Coordinates of C-alpha atoms (C1' of nucleotides) in Angstrom, one line a residue:
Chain A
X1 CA -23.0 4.0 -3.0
X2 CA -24.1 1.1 -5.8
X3 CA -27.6 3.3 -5.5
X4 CA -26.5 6.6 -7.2
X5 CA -25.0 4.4 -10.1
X6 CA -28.5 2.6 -10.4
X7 CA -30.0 5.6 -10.4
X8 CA -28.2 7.2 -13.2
X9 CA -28.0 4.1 -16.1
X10 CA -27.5 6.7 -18.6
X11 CA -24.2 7.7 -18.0
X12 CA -21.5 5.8 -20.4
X13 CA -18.2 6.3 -19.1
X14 CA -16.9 5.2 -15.2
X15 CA -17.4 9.3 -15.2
X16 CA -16.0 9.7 -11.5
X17 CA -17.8 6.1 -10.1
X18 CA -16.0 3.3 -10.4
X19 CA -12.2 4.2 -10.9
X20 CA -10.2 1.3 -9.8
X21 CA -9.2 1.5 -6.5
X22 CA -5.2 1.4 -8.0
X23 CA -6.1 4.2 -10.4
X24 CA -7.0 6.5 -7.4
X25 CA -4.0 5.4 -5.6
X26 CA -1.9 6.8 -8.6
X27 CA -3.1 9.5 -9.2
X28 CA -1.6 11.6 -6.6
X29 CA 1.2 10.7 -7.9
X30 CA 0.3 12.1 -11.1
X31 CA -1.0 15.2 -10.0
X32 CA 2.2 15.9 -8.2
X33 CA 4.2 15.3 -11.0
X34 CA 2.1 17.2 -13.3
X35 CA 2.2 20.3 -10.6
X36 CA 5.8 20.4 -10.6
X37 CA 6.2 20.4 -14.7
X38 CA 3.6 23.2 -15.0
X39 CA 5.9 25.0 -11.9
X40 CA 8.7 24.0 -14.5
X41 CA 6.7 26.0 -17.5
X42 CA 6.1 22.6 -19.2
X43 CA 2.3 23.3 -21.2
X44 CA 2.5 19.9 -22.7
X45 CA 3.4 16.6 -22.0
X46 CA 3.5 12.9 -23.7
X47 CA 2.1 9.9 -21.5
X48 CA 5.8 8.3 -22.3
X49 CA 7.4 11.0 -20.5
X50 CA 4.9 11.5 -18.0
X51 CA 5.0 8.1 -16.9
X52 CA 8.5 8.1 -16.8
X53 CA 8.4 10.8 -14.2
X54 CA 5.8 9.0 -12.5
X55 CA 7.7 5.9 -12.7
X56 CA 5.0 3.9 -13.8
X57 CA 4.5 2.2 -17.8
X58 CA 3.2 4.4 -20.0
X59 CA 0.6 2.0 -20.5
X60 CA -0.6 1.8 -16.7
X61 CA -0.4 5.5 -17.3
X62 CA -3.2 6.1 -20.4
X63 CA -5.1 3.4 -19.2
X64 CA -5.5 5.0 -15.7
X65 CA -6.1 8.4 -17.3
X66 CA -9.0 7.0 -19.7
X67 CA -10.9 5.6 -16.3
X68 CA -11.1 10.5 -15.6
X69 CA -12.0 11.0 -19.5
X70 CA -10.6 11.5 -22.6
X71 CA -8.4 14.5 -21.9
X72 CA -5.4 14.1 -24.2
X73 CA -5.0 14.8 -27.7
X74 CA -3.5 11.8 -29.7
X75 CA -0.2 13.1 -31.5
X76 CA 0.5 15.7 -29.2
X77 CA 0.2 14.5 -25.7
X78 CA -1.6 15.7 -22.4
X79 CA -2.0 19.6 -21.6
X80 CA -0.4 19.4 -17.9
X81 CA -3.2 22.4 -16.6
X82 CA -5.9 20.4 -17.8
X83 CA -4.8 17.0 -16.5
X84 CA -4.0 18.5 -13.3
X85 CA -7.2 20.7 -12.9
X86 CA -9.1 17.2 -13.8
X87 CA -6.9 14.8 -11.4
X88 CA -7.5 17.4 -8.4
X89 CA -11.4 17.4 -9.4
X90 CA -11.8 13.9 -9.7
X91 CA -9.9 13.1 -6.1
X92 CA -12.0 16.1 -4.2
X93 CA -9.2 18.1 -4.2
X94 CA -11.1 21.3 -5.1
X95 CA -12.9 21.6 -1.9
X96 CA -11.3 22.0 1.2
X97 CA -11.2 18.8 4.2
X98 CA -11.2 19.8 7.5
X99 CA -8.4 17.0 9.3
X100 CA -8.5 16.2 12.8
X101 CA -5.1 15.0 14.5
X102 CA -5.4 12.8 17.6
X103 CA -2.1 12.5 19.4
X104 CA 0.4 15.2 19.6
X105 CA 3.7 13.2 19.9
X106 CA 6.6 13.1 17.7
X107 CA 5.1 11.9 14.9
X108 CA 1.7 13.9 15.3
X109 CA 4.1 17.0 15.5
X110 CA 5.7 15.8 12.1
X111 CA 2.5 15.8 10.8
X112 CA 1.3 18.7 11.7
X113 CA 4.6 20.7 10.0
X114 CA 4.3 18.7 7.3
X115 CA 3.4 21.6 3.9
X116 CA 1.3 18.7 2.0
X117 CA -1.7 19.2 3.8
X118 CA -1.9 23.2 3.2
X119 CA -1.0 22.9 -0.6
X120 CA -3.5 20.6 -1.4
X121 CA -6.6 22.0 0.4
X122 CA -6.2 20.3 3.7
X123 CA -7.1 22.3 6.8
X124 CA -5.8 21.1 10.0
X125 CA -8.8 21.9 12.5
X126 CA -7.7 20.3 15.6
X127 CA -4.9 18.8 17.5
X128 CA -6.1 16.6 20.6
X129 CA -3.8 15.1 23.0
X130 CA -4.6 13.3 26.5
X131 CA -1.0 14.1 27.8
X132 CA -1.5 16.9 30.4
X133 CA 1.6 18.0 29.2
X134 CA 1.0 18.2 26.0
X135 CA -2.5 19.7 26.2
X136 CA -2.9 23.3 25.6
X137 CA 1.0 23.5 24.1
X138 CA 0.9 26.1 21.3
X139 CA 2.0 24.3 17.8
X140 CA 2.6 25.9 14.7
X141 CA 0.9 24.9 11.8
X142 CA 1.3 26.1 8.5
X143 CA -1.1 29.6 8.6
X144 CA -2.4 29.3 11.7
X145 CA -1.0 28.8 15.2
X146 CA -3.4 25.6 16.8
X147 CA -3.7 25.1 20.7
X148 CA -3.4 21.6 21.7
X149 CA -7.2 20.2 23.0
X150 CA -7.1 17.7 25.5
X151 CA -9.2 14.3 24.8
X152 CA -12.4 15.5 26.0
X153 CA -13.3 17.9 23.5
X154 CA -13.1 15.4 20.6
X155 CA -16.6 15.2 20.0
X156 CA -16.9 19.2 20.4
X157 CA -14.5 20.0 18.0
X158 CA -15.3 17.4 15.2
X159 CA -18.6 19.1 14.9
X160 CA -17.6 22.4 15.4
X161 CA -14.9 22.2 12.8
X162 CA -17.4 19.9 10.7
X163 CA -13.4 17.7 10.2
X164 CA -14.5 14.9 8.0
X165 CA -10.7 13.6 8.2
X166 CA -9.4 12.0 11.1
X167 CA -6.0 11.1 11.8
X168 CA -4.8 8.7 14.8
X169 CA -1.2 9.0 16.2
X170 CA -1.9 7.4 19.5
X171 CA 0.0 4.5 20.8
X172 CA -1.6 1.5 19.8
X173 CA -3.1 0.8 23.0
X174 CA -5.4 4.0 23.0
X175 CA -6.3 3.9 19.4
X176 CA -9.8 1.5 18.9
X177 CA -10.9 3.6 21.4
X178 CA -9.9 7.1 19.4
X179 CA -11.4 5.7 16.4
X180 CA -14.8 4.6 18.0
X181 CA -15.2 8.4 19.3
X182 CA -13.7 9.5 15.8
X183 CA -16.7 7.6 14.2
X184 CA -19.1 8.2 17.1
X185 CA -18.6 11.7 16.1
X186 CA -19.5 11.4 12.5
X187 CA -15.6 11.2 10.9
X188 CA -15.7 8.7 8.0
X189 CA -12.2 8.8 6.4
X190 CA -9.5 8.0 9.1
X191 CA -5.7 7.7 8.3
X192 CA -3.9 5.4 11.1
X193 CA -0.7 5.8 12.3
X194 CA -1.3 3.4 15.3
X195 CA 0.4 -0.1 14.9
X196 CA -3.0 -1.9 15.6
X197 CA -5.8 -3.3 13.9
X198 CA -9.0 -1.3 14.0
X199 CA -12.3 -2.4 13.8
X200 CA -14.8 0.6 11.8
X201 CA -18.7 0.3 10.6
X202 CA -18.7 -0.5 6.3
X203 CA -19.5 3.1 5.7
X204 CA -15.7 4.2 7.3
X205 CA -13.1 4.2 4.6
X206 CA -9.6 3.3 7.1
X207 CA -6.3 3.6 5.4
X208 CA -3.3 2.5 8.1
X209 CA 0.4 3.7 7.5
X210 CA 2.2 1.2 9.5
X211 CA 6.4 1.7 10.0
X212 CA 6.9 -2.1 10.8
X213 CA 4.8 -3.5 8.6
X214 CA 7.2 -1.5 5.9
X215 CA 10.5 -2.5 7.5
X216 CA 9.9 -6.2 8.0
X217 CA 8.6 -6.3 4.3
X218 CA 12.2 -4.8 3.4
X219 CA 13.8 -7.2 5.5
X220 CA 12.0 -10.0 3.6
X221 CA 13.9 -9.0 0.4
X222 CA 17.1 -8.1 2.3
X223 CA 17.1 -11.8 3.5
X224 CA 16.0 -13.3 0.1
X225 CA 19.1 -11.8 -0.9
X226 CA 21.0 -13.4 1.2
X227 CA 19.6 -16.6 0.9
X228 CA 19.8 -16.6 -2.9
X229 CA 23.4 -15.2 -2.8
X230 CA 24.8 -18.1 -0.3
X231 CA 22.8 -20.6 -2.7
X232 CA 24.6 -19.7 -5.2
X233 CA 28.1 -19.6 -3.4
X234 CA 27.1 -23.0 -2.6
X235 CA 26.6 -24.3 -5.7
X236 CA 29.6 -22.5 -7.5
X237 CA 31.9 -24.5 -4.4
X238 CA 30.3 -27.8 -5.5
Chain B
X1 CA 17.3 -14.1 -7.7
X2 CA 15.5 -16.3 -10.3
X3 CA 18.7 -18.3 -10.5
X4 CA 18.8 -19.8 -7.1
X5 CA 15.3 -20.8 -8.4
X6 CA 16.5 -22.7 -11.3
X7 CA 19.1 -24.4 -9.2
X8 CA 17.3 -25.9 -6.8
X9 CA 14.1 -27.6 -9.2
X10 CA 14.0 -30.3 -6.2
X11 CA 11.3 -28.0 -4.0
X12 CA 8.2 -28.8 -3.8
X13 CA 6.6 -26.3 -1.8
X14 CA 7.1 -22.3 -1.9
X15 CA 9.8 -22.9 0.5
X16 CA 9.9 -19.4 0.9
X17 CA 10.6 -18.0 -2.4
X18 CA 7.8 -17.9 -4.4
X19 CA 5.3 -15.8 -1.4
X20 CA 2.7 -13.4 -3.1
X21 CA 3.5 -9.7 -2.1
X22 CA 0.0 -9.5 -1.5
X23 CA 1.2 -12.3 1.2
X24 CA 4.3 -10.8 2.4
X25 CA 2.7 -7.6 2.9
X26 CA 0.4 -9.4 5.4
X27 CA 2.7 -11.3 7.3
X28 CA 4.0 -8.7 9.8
X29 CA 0.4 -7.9 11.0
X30 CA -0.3 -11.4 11.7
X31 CA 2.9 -11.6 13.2
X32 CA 2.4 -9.0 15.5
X33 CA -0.8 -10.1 16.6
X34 CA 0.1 -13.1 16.9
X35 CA 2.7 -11.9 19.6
X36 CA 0.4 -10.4 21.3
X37 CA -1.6 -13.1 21.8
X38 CA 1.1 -14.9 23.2
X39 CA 2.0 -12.3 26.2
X40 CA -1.8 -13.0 26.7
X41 CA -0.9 -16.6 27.3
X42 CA -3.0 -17.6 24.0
X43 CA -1.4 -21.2 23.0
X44 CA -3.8 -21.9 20.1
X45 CA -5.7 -20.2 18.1
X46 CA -8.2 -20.9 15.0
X47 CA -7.7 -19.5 11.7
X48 CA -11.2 -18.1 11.8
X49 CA -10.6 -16.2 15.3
X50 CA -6.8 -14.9 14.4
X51 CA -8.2 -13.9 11.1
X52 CA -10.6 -11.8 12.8
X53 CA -7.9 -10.4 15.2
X54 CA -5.8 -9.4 11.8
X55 CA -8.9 -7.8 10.4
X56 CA -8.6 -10.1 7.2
X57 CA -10.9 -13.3 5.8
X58 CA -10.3 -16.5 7.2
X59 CA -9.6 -17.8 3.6
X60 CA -7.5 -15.6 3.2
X61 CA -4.9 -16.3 6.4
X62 CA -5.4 -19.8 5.7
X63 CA -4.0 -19.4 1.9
X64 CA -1.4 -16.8 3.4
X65 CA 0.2 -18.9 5.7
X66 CA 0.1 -22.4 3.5
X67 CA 2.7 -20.6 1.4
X68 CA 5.0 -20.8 4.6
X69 CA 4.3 -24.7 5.0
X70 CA 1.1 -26.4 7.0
X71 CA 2.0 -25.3 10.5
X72 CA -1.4 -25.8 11.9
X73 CA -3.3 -29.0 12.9
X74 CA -6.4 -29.9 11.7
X75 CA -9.8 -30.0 14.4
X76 CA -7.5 -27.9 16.3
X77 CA -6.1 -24.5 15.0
X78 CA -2.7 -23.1 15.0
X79 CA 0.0 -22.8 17.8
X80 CA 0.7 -19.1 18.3
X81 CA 4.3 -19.9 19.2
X82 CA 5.1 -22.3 16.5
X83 CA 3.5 -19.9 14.0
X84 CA 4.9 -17.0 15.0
X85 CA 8.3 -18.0 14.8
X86 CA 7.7 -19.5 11.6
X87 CA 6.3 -16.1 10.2
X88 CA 9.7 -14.4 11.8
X89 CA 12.0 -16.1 10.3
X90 CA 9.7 -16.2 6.5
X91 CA 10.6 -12.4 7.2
X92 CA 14.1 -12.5 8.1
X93 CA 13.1 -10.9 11.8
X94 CA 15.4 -13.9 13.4
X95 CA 18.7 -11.7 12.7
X96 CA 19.2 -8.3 13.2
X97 CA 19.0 -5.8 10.1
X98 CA 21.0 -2.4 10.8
X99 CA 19.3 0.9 9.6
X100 CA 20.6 4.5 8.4
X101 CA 17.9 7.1 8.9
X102 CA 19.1 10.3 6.6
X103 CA 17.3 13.3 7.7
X104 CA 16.5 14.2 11.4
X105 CA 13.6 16.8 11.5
X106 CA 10.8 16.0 13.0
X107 CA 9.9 13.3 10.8
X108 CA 13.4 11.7 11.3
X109 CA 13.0 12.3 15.1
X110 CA 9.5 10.6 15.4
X111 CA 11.3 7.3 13.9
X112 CA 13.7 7.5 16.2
X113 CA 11.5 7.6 18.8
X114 CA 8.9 4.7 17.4
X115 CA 9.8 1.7 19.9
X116 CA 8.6 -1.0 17.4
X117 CA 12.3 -0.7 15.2
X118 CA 14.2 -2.6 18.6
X119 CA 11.4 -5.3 19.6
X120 CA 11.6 -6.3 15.9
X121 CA 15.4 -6.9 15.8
X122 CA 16.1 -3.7 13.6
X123 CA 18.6 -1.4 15.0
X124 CA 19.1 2.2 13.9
X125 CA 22.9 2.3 13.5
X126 CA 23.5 6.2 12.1
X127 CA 21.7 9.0 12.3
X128 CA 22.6 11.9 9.2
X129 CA 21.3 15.7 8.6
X130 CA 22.9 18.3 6.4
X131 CA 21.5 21.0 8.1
X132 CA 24.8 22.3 10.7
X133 CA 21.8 22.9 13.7
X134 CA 20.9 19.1 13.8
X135 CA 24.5 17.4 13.3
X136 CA 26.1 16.6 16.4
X137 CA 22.9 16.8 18.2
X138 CA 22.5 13.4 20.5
X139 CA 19.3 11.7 19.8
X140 CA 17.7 9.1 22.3
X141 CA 17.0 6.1 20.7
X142 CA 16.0 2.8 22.0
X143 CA 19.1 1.3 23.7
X144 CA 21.7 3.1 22.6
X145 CA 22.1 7.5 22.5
X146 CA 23.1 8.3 18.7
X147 CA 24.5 11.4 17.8
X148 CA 23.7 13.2 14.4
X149 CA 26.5 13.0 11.8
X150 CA 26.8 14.8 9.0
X151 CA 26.0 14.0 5.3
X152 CA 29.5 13.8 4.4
X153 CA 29.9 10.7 6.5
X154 CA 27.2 8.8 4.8
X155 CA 29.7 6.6 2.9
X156 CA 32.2 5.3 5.9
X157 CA 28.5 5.3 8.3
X158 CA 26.5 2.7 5.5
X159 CA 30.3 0.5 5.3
X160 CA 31.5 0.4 9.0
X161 CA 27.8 -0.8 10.7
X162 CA 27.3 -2.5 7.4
X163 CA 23.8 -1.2 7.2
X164 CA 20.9 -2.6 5.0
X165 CA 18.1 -0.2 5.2
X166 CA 18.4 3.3 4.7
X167 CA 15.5 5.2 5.7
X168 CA 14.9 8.1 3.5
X169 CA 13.2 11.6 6.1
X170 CA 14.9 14.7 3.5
X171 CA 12.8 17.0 2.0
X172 CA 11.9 16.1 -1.3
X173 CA 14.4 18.0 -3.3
X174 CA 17.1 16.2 -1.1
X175 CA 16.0 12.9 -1.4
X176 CA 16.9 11.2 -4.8
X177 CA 20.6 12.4 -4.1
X178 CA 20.4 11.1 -1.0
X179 CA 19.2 7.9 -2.5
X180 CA 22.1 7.7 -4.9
X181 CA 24.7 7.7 -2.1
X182 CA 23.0 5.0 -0.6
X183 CA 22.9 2.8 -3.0
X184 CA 26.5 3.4 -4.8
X185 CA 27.3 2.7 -0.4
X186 CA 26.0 -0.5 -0.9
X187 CA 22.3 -0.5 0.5
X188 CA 19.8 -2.1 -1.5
X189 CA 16.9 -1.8 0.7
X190 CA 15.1 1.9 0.8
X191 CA 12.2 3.0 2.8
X192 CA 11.1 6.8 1.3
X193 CA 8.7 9.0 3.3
X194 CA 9.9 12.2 1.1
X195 CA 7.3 13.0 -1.2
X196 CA 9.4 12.6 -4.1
X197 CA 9.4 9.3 -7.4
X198 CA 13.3 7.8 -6.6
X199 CA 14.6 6.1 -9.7
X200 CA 16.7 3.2 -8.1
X201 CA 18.3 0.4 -10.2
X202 CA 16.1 -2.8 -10.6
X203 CA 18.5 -4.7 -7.7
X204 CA 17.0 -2.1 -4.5
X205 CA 13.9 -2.7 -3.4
X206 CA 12.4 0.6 -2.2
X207 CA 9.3 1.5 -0.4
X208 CA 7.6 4.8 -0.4
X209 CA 5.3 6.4 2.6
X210 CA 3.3 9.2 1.4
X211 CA 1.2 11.2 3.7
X212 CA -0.4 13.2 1.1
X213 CA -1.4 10.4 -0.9
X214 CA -3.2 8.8 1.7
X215 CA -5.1 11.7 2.7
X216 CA -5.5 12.4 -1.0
X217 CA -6.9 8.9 -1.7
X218 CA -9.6 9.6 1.7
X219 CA -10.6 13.2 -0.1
X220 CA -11.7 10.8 -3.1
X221 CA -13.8 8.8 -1.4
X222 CA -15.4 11.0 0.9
X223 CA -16.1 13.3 -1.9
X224 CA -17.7 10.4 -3.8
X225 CA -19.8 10.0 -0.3
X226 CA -21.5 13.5 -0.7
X227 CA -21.8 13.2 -4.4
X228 CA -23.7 9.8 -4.1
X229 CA -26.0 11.6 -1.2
X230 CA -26.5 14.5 -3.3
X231 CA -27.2 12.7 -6.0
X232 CA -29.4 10.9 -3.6
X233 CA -31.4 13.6 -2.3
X234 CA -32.1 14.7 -5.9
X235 CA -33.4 12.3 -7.1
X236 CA -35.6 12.0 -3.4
X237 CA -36.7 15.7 -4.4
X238 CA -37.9 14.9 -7.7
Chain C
dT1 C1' -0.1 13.3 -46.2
dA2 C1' 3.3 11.4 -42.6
dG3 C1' 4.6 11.0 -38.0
dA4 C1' 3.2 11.0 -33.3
dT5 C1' 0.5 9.7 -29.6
dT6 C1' -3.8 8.7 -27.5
dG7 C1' -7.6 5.6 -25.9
dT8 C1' -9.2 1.0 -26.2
dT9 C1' -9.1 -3.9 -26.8
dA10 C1' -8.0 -8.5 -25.6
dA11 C1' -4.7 -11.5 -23.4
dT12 C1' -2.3 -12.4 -19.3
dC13 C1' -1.2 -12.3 -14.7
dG14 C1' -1.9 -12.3 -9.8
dA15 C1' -5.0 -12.0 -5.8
dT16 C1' -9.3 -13.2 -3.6
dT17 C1' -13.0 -16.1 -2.4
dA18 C1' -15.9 -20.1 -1.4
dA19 C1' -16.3 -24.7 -1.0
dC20 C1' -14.8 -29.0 0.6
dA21 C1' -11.8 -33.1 1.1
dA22 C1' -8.4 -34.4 4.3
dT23 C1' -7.5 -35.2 8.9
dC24 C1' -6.9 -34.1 13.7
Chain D
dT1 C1' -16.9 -42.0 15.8
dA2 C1' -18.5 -37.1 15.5
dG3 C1' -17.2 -32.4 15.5
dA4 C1' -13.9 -29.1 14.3
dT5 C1' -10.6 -27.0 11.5
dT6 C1' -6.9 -27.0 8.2
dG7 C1' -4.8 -27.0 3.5
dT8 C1' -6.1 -27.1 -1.3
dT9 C1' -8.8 -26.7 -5.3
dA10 C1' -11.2 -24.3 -8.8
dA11 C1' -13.9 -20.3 -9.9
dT12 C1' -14.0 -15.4 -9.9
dC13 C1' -12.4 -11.0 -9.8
dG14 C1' -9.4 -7.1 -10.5
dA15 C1' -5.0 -5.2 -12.3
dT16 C1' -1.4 -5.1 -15.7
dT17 C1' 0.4 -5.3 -20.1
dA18 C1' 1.2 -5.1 -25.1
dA19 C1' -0.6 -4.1 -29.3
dC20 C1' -3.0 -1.2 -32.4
dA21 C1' -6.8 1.3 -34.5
dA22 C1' -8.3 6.0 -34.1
dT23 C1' -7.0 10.5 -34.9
dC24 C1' -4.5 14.7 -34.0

DNA sequence: TAGATTGTTAATCGATTAACAATC
DNA sequence: TAGATTGTTAATCGATTAACAATC
């Protein structure tokens, strides 16, 4: 990946390469905003207010923006088509990613009703489950109607599909072993739901979504809370 | 919170204010593998080897846990028992923290369902839809059966279990409303999967899960995959 | 021109990393 | 004592922020 930059020393700007990886994390964010104001009929938009409905500082907000271009125009504010048409370029969203779900439990069956993935050019390609129960159940998607696949046709239907997404809603226990086939199989982007730590080759990009992890960071603050309001009792009884 | 800070100038250490987010985000992955290692009958364990286990640096861990105090010995490694308590009651995990899930679709349903909210000493207390199909429906949790209740009873649910996490599975129209109520109930810990920006005062701490901008941040970088090998073959061909 | 707002700069802050002295 | 491993230090890196010159 540092070759294509080496390879093109002209360019000036980041110009797609390089965005910080807490700029790309934002700008989702953005572009949903910015979707729903153009819904709304907004044409234009100041990075103030944007940012405000973003809920991030305007200046987080411009400087992300200047890492895509210079698409603003300075007393007037951002045209909300053109941000959004060059957020959803710069994140890949004008192509279509073919997503592969592995394990077809509650939460994989959340998932797959979930409407984000159709408005934003993800295709769900495949549902895989080794449950014989659960294998071959009929789920509904948004468009199309999928058939659950049981564990052995992983491999078959990543390349079929061509998925480059994969997603992993297995219990823990089963998913290194989901992920290895995932990768086997020539996935490179996997999302994991799985409360476990995977191991992947450099050249996988793993993000892991991870309900405890959340929860006990909440529970942190709760108890700081605590701890700092009984402090303080103490001290006001002294 | 700064105040209990001032008053007590006497620490030396962190003493558990003062932990890096970057930290406290960490924490509950050590502490779960650290738990595991344990039911494998693992008494000690090097910083290099659980570092490995938690998919993180060595120097890293080692910095991470000296904010909780020097629970390790030197020549010999750390004692999975010793440090794992140590990390569960840095995150508050030694009491039990009662939680409202609002929103009982399939989302909602799969929460329910996740096992790792009991073994961590959280425990769903209320369960509330809007939608007339869903309320009253009983719902198998871990333990205990709970039985959908209706929005209206959001306000005498939150008081009577005295509840500090409210888990946020609405629609994304639904969900800054829903937030409100929660925190004019009295809840000042919020976990968000609805893909909507909450404005909460500064006081809450709130979390937000976002499917689509996980996914969304994959799409970038496996676009910027085909872009460098394109670029790549290119330059190859020429 | 005057007012508004962007894009960029430079300072600050927080997190990561590597190296090593302390010490079991 | 010799080998192993922690806890800490100092350097580096990346992200955030505030201020403002550029410019519509």
């Amino acid at each position: 990946m540092s070759l294509s930059r080496q390879l093109s020393p002209s360019r000036t700007r980041d110009d797609g390469r390089g965005i910080p990886d807490a700029t790309v994390a934002r700008l989702p964010v953005y572009h949903r905003v910015l979707r729903a104001l153009g819904d709304e009929g907004v044409h234009t938009i100041s990075s103030d207010h944007l940012a405000q409905s973003c809920g991030v500082s305007p200046a987080k907000l411009r400087k992300d923006l200047s890492h895509l271009g210079s698409y603003g125009t300075r007393g007037v504010g951002y045209d909300v088509a053109l941000l959004s048409y060059h957020i959803s370029r710069e994140l890949g969203l004008s192509q279509p990613w073919g997503v592969v779900i592995v394990g077809v439990g509650n939460l994989g069956q959340a998932l797959v009703s979930y409407r984000g993935f159709a408005s934003r050019g993800f295709e769900i390609v495949g549902l895989l489950d080794s449950h014989p129960d659960v294998v071959g159940k009929r789920i509904a998607a948004t468009g199309v109607d999928l058939i659950v696949a049981p564990m052995a046709e992983l491999e078959t239907m990543v390349r079929e599909s061509g998925a480059s997404i994969g997603v992993i809603a297995t219990p823990a226990d089963a998913a290194q072993k989901v992920c290895d086939r995932l990768v086997d199989a020539g996935v490179r982007s996997i999302l994991n739901f799985a409360p476990a730590v995977l191991v992947v080759p450099d050249e996988v990009e793993i993000r892991k979504v991870d309900l405890a992890v959340e929860l006990q960071i909440l529970a942190f603050h709760e108890q700081r809370r605590v701890d700092d309001s009984s402090h303080l009792a103490q001290v006001m009884n002294a």
